[in-house]
Amino acid sequence: MDKKTTDKLKKMLEERKTKLENELTSFAKKDEKLPGDYDTRFPDFGTNQSSDEEAFEVAAYDSALPVEYALELRLADINRALDKMKKNTYGQCENCPGEIDIKRLEAMPEARACLDCEKKRNK
Ligand SMILES: [Zn+2]
């Protein structure tokens, strides 16, 4: 992979990282002890509320958790890709000795496996 392509993909990864981090901090608190980990804040609509409002709080919290988890996973993949760039192993499939197709990386720069491996995994 040439430097121009790597630079372009690196920029994409960094943009995605910033966006994801902003999304996460909008409803979750960054866990200072665990880098890359976020805790969904329990929504607080104040005390003296009816049981209806309490139920709403619980539902809002429950629906935020899977979103937080999915965003965290993506963020971890992005950090992993950036780390691989530093180690010059970026673009290599993690499951086979092959390389990840450049078109695939342009669409999904945080991809960890080549298309063939990904297809096999999803079978
Ligand atoms: Zn592969």
JSON list of C-alpha atoms and ligand atoms in Angstrom, two decimals:
[
{"chain": "A", "resi": 1, "resn": "MET", "atom": "CA", "xyz": [0.00, 0.00, 0.00]},
{"chain": "A", "resi": 2, "resn": "ASP", "atom": "CA", "xyz": [1.43, 3.37, -0.92]},
{"chain": "A", "resi": 3, "resn": "LYS", "atom": "CA", "xyz": [1.74, 6.25, 1.52]},
{"chain": "A", "resi": 4, "resn": "LYS", "atom": "CA", "xyz": [-0.92, 8.33, -0.18]},
{"chain": "A", "resi": 5, "resn": "THR", "atom": "CA", "xyz": [-3.52, 5.58, 0.31]},
{"chain": "A", "resi": 6, "resn": "THR", "atom": "CA", "xyz": [-2.43, 4.95, 3.89]},
{"chain": "A", "resi": 7, "resn": "ASP", "atom": "CA", "xyz": [-2.67, 8.65, 4.68]},
{"chain": "A", "resi": 8, "resn": "LYS", "atom": "CA", "xyz": [-6.13, 8.85, 3.18]},
{"chain": "A", "resi": 9, "resn": "LEU", "atom": "CA", "xyz": [-7.35, 5.83, 5.16]},
{"chain": "A", "resi": 10, "resn": "LYS", "atom": "CA", "xyz": [-5.73, 7.15, 8.32]},
{"chain": "A", "resi": 11, "resn": "LYS", "atom": "CA", "xyz": [-7.60, 10.41, 7.94]},
{"chain": "A", "resi": 12, "resn": "MET", "atom": "CA", "xyz": [-10.86, 8.50, 7.45]},
{"chain": "A", "resi": 13, "resn": "LEU", "atom": "CA", "xyz": [-10.19, 6.45, 10.57]},
{"chain": "A", "resi": 14, "resn": "GLU", "atom": "CA", "xyz": [-9.42, 9.53, 12.63]},
{"chain": "A", "resi": 15, "resn": "GLU", "atom": "CA", "xyz": [-12.57, 11.28, 11.45]},
{"chain": "A", "resi": 16, "resn": "ARG", "atom": "CA", "xyz": [-14.65, 8.22, 12.31]},
{"chain": "A", "resi": 17, "resn": "LYS", "atom": "CA", "xyz": [-12.98, 7.99, 15.68]},
{"chain": "A", "resi": 18, "resn": "THR", "atom": "CA", "xyz": [-13.81, 11.59, 16.56]},
{"chain": "A", "resi": 19, "resn": "LYS", "atom": "CA", "xyz": [-17.40, 11.13, 15.41]},
{"chain": "A", "resi": 20, "resn": "LEU", "atom": "CA", "xyz": [-17.85, 7.94, 17.43]},
{"chain": "A", "resi": 21, "resn": "GLU", "atom": "CA", "xyz": [-16.32, 9.49, 20.53]},
{"chain": "A", "resi": 22, "resn": "ASN", "atom": "CA", "xyz": [-18.68, 12.45, 20.24]},
{"chain": "A", "resi": 23, "resn": "GLU", "atom": "CA", "xyz": [-21.65, 10.14, 19.84]},
{"chain": "A", "resi": 24, "resn": "LEU", "atom": "CA", "xyz": [-20.61, 8.12, 22.86]},
{"chain": "A", "resi": 25, "resn": "THR", "atom": "CA", "xyz": [-19.98, 11.11, 25.12]},
{"chain": "A", "resi": 26, "resn": "SER", "atom": "CA", "xyz": [-23.42, 12.46, 24.20]},
{"chain": "A", "resi": 27, "resn": "PHE", "atom": "CA", "xyz": [-25.05, 9.75, 26.29]},
{"chain": "A", "resi": 28, "resn": "ALA", "atom": "CA", "xyz": [-22.28, 7.84, 28.02]},
{"chain": "A", "resi": 29, "resn": "LYS", "atom": "CA", "xyz": [-19.57, 8.73, 30.44]},
{"chain": "A", "resi": 30, "resn": "LYS", "atom": "CA", "xyz": [-16.00, 7.85, 29.54]},
{"chain": "A", "resi": 31, "resn": "ASP", "atom": "CA", "xyz": [-14.57, 5.28, 31.90]},
{"chain": "A", "resi": 32, "resn": "GLU", "atom": "CA", "xyz": [-11.29, 6.81, 33.07]},
{"chain": "A", "resi": 33, "resn": "LYS", "atom": "CA", "xyz": [-9.98, 3.48, 34.30]},
{"chain": "A", "resi": 34, "resn": "LEU", "atom": "CA", "xyz": [-10.59, 1.62, 31.07]},
{"chain": "A", "resi": 35, "resn": "PRO", "atom": "CA", "xyz": [-9.44, 3.45, 27.93]},
{"chain": "A", "resi": 36, "resn": "GLY", "atom": "CA", "xyz": [-11.99, 3.10, 25.17]},
{"chain": "A", "resi": 37, "resn": "ASP", "atom": "CA", "xyz": [-14.72, 2.04, 27.55]},
{"chain": "A", "resi": 38, "resn": "TYR", "atom": "CA", "xyz": [-17.84, 4.07, 28.14]},
{"chain": "A", "resi": 39, "resn": "ASP", "atom": "CA", "xyz": [-20.60, 3.75, 30.67]},
{"chain": "A", "resi": 40, "resn": "THR", "atom": "CA", "xyz": [-24.10, 4.65, 29.68]},
{"chain": "A", "resi": 41, "resn": "ARG", "atom": "CA", "xyz": [-25.37, 7.30, 32.04]},
{"chain": "A", "resi": 42, "resn": "PHE", "atom": "CA", "xyz": [-28.56, 6.39, 33.77]},
{"chain": "A", "resi": 43, "resn": "PRO", "atom": "CA", "xyz": [-30.93, 9.11, 32.61]},
{"chain": "A", "resi": 44, "resn": "ASP", "atom": "CA", "xyz": [-32.06, 11.32, 35.44]},
{"chain": "A", "resi": 45, "resn": "PHE", "atom": "CA", "xyz": [-35.24, 13.23, 34.94]},
{"chain": "A", "resi": 46, "resn": "GLY", "atom": "CA", "xyz": [-35.33, 14.37, 38.53]},
{"chain": "A", "resi": 47, "resn": "THR", "atom": "CA", "xyz": [-36.84, 13.04, 41.73]},
{"chain": "A", "resi": 48, "resn": "ASN", "atom": "CA", "xyz": [-40.51, 13.17, 42.74]},
{"chain": "A", "resi": 49, "resn": "GLN", "atom": "CA", "xyz": [-41.60, 11.39, 39.61]},
{"chain": "A", "resi": 50, "resn": "SER", "atom": "CA", "xyz": [-44.44, 9.08, 38.89]},
{"chain": "A", "resi": 51, "resn": "SER", "atom": "CA", "xyz": [-43.91, 5.39, 38.29]},
{"chain": "A", "resi": 52, "resn": "ASP", "atom": "CA", "xyz": [-44.61, 6.05, 34.60]},
{"chain": "A", "resi": 53, "resn": "GLU", "atom": "CA", "xyz": [-41.66, 8.39, 34.42]},
{"chain": "A", "resi": 54, "resn": "GLU", "atom": "CA", "xyz": [-39.50, 5.89, 36.26]},
{"chain": "A", "resi": 55, "resn": "ALA", "atom": "CA", "xyz": [-40.43, 3.19, 33.78]},
{"chain": "A", "resi": 56, "resn": "PHE", "atom": "CA", "xyz": [-39.47, 5.56, 30.98]},
{"chain": "A", "resi": 57, "resn": "GLU", "atom": "CA", "xyz": [-36.04, 6.12, 32.53]},
{"chain": "A", "resi": 58, "resn": "VAL", "atom": "CA", "xyz": [-35.42, 2.39, 32.72]},
{"chain": "A", "resi": 59, "resn": "ALA", "atom": "CA", "xyz": [-36.54, 1.89, 29.13]},
{"chain": "A", "resi": 60, "resn": "ALA", "atom": "CA", "xyz": [-34.30, 4.71, 27.89]},
{"chain": "A", "resi": 61, "resn": "TYR", "atom": "CA", "xyz": [-31.35, 3.19, 29.73]},
{"chain": "A", "resi": 62, "resn": "ASP", "atom": "CA", "xyz": [-32.06, -0.30, 28.39]},
{"chain": "A", "resi": 63, "resn": "SER", "atom": "CA", "xyz": [-32.25, 0.92, 24.81]},
{"chain": "A", "resi": 64, "resn": "ALA", "atom": "CA", "xyz": [-29.04, 2.95, 25.11]},
{"chain": "A", "resi": 65, "resn": "LEU", "atom": "CA", "xyz": [-26.94, -0.02, 26.26]},
{"chain": "A", "resi": 66, "resn": "PRO", "atom": "CA", "xyz": [-26.85, -2.01, 22.99]},
{"chain": "A", "resi": 67, "resn": "VAL", "atom": "CA", "xyz": [-26.13, 1.21, 21.09]},
{"chain": "A", "resi": 68, "resn": "GLU", "atom": "CA", "xyz": [-23.26, 2.00, 23.42]},
{"chain": "A", "resi": 69, "resn": "TYR", "atom": "CA", "xyz": [-21.91, -1.51, 23.02]},
{"chain": "A", "resi": 70, "resn": "ALA", "atom": "CA", "xyz": [-22.03, -1.37, 19.21]},
{"chain": "A", "resi": 71, "resn": "LEU", "atom": "CA", "xyz": [-20.33, 2.04, 19.13]},
{"chain": "A", "resi": 72, "resn": "GLU", "atom": "CA", "xyz": [-17.67, 0.82, 21.53]},
{"chain": "A", "resi": 73, "resn": "LEU", "atom": "CA", "xyz": [-16.92, -2.19, 19.37]},
{"chain": "A", "resi": 74, "resn": "ARG", "atom": "CA", "xyz": [-16.52, 0.02, 16.30]},
{"chain": "A", "resi": 75, "resn": "LEU", "atom": "CA", "xyz": [-14.29, 2.39, 18.22]},
{"chain": "A", "resi": 76, "resn": "ALA", "atom": "CA", "xyz": [-12.13, -0.55, 19.32]},
{"chain": "A", "resi": 77, "resn": "ASP", "atom": "CA", "xyz": [-11.78, -1.70, 15.70]},
{"chain": "A", "resi": 78, "resn": "ILE", "atom": "CA", "xyz": [-10.80, 1.81, 14.62]},
{"chain": "A", "resi": 79, "resn": "ASN", "atom": "CA", "xyz": [-8.20, 2.10, 17.36]},
{"chain": "A", "resi": 80, "resn": "ARG", "atom": "CA", "xyz": [-6.90, -1.31, 16.39]},
{"chain": "A", "resi": 81, "resn": "ALA", "atom": "CA", "xyz": [-6.58, -0.24, 12.75]},
{"chain": "A", "resi": 82, "resn": "LEU", "atom": "CA", "xyz": [-4.71, 2.93, 13.74]},
{"chain": "A", "resi": 83, "resn": "ASP", "atom": "CA", "xyz": [-2.42, 0.83, 15.89]},
{"chain": "A", "resi": 84, "resn": "LYS", "atom": "CA", "xyz": [-1.72, -1.49, 12.96]},
{"chain": "A", "resi": 85, "resn": "MET", "atom": "CA", "xyz": [-0.76, 1.52, 10.86]},
{"chain": "A", "resi": 86, "resn": "LYS", "atom": "CA", "xyz": [1.90, 2.37, 13.42]},
{"chain": "A", "resi": 87, "resn": "LYS", "atom": "CA", "xyz": [3.19, -1.21, 13.31]},
{"chain": "A", "resi": 88, "resn": "ASN", "atom": "CA", "xyz": [3.04, -1.30, 9.51]},
{"chain": "A", "resi": 89, "resn": "THR", "atom": "CA", "xyz": [0.75, -4.31, 9.52]},
{"chain": "A", "resi": 90, "resn": "TYR", "atom": "CA", "xyz": [-2.26, -2.36, 8.30]},
{"chain": "A", "resi": 91, "resn": "GLY", "atom": "CA", "xyz": [-4.06, -3.90, 5.33]},
{"chain": "A", "resi": 92, "resn": "GLN", "atom": "CA", "xyz": [-3.14, -7.44, 6.24]},
{"chain": "A", "resi": 93, "resn": "CYS", "atom": "CA", "xyz": [-5.92, -9.87, 6.94]},
{"chain": "A", "resi": 94, "resn": "GLU", "atom": "CA", "xyz": [-6.00, -11.07, 10.54]},
{"chain": "A", "resi": 95, "resn": "ASN", "atom": "CA", "xyz": [-7.20, -14.54, 9.59]},
{"chain": "A", "resi": 96, "resn": "CYS", "atom": "CA", "xyz": [-5.12, -15.48, 6.59]},
{"chain": "A", "resi": 97, "resn": "PRO", "atom": "CA", "xyz": [-1.79, -14.38, 5.07]},
{"chain": "A", "resi": 98, "resn": "GLY", "atom": "CA", "xyz": [-3.66, -12.41, 2.42]},
{"chain": "A", "resi": 99, "resn": "GLU", "atom": "CA", "xyz": [-4.20, -8.69, 2.16]},
{"chain": "A", "resi": 100, "resn": "ILE", "atom": "CA", "xyz": [-7.46, -6.84, 2.53]},
{"chain": "A", "resi": 101, "resn": "ASP", "atom": "CA", "xyz": [-8.68, -5.45, -0.76]},
{"chain": "A", "resi": 102, "resn": "ILE", "atom": "CA", "xyz": [-8.11, -1.72, -1.02]},
{"chain": "A", "resi": 103, "resn": "LYS", "atom": "CA", "xyz": [-11.71, -1.13, -2.13]},
{"chain": "A", "resi": 104, "resn": "ARG", "atom": "CA", "xyz": [-12.91, -2.85, 1.00]},
{"chain": "A", "resi": 105, "resn": "LEU", "atom": "CA", "xyz": [-10.64, -0.67, 3.15]},
{"chain": "A", "resi": 106, "resn": "GLU", "atom": "CA", "xyz": [-11.86, 2.46, 1.43]},
{"chain": "A", "resi": 107, "resn": "ALA", "atom": "CA", "xyz": [-15.43, 1.52, 2.30]},
{"chain": "A", "resi": 108, "resn": "MET", "atom": "CA", "xyz": [-14.56, 0.25, 5.76]},
{"chain": "A", "resi": 109, "resn": "PRO", "atom": "CA", "xyz": [-11.07, 1.32, 6.87]},
{"chain": "A", "resi": 110, "resn": "GLU", "atom": "CA", "xyz": [-11.42, -0.50, 10.19]},
{"chain": "A", "resi": 111, "resn": "ALA", "atom": "CA", "xyz": [-11.94, -3.90, 8.51]},
{"chain": "A", "resi": 112, "resn": "ARG", "atom": "CA", "xyz": [-9.93, -6.61, 10.24]},
{"chain": "A", "resi": 113, "resn": "ALA", "atom": "CA", "xyz": [-10.27, -9.42, 7.73]},
{"chain": "A", "resi": 114, "resn": "CYS", "atom": "CA", "xyz": [-10.35, -9.83, 3.98]},
{"chain": "A", "resi": 115, "resn": "LEU", "atom": "CA", "xyz": [-13.64, -10.38, 2.22]},
{"chain": "A", "resi": 116, "resn": "ASP", "atom": "CA", "xyz": [-13.08, -14.14, 1.81]},
{"chain": "A", "resi": 117, "resn": "CYS", "atom": "CA", "xyz": [-12.47, -14.63, 5.51]},
{"chain": "A", "resi": 118, "resn": "GLU", "atom": "CA", "xyz": [-15.40, -12.41, 6.40]},
{"chain": "A", "resi": 119, "resn": "LYS", "atom": "CA", "xyz": [-17.69, -14.46, 4.15]},
{"chain": "A", "resi": 120, "resn": "LYS", "atom": "CA", "xyz": [-16.51, -17.69, 5.77]},
{"chain": "A", "resi": 121, "resn": "ARG", "atom": "CA", "xyz": [-17.03, -16.25, 9.23]},
{"chain": "A", "resi": 122, "resn": "ASN", "atom": "CA", "xyz": [-20.60, -15.24, 8.48]},
{"chain": "A", "resi": 123, "resn": "LYS", "atom": "CA", "xyz": [-21.59, -18.64, 7.14]},
{"chain": "B", "resi": 1, "resn": "ZN", "atom": "ZN", "xyz": [-8.28, -13.39, 4.94]}
]
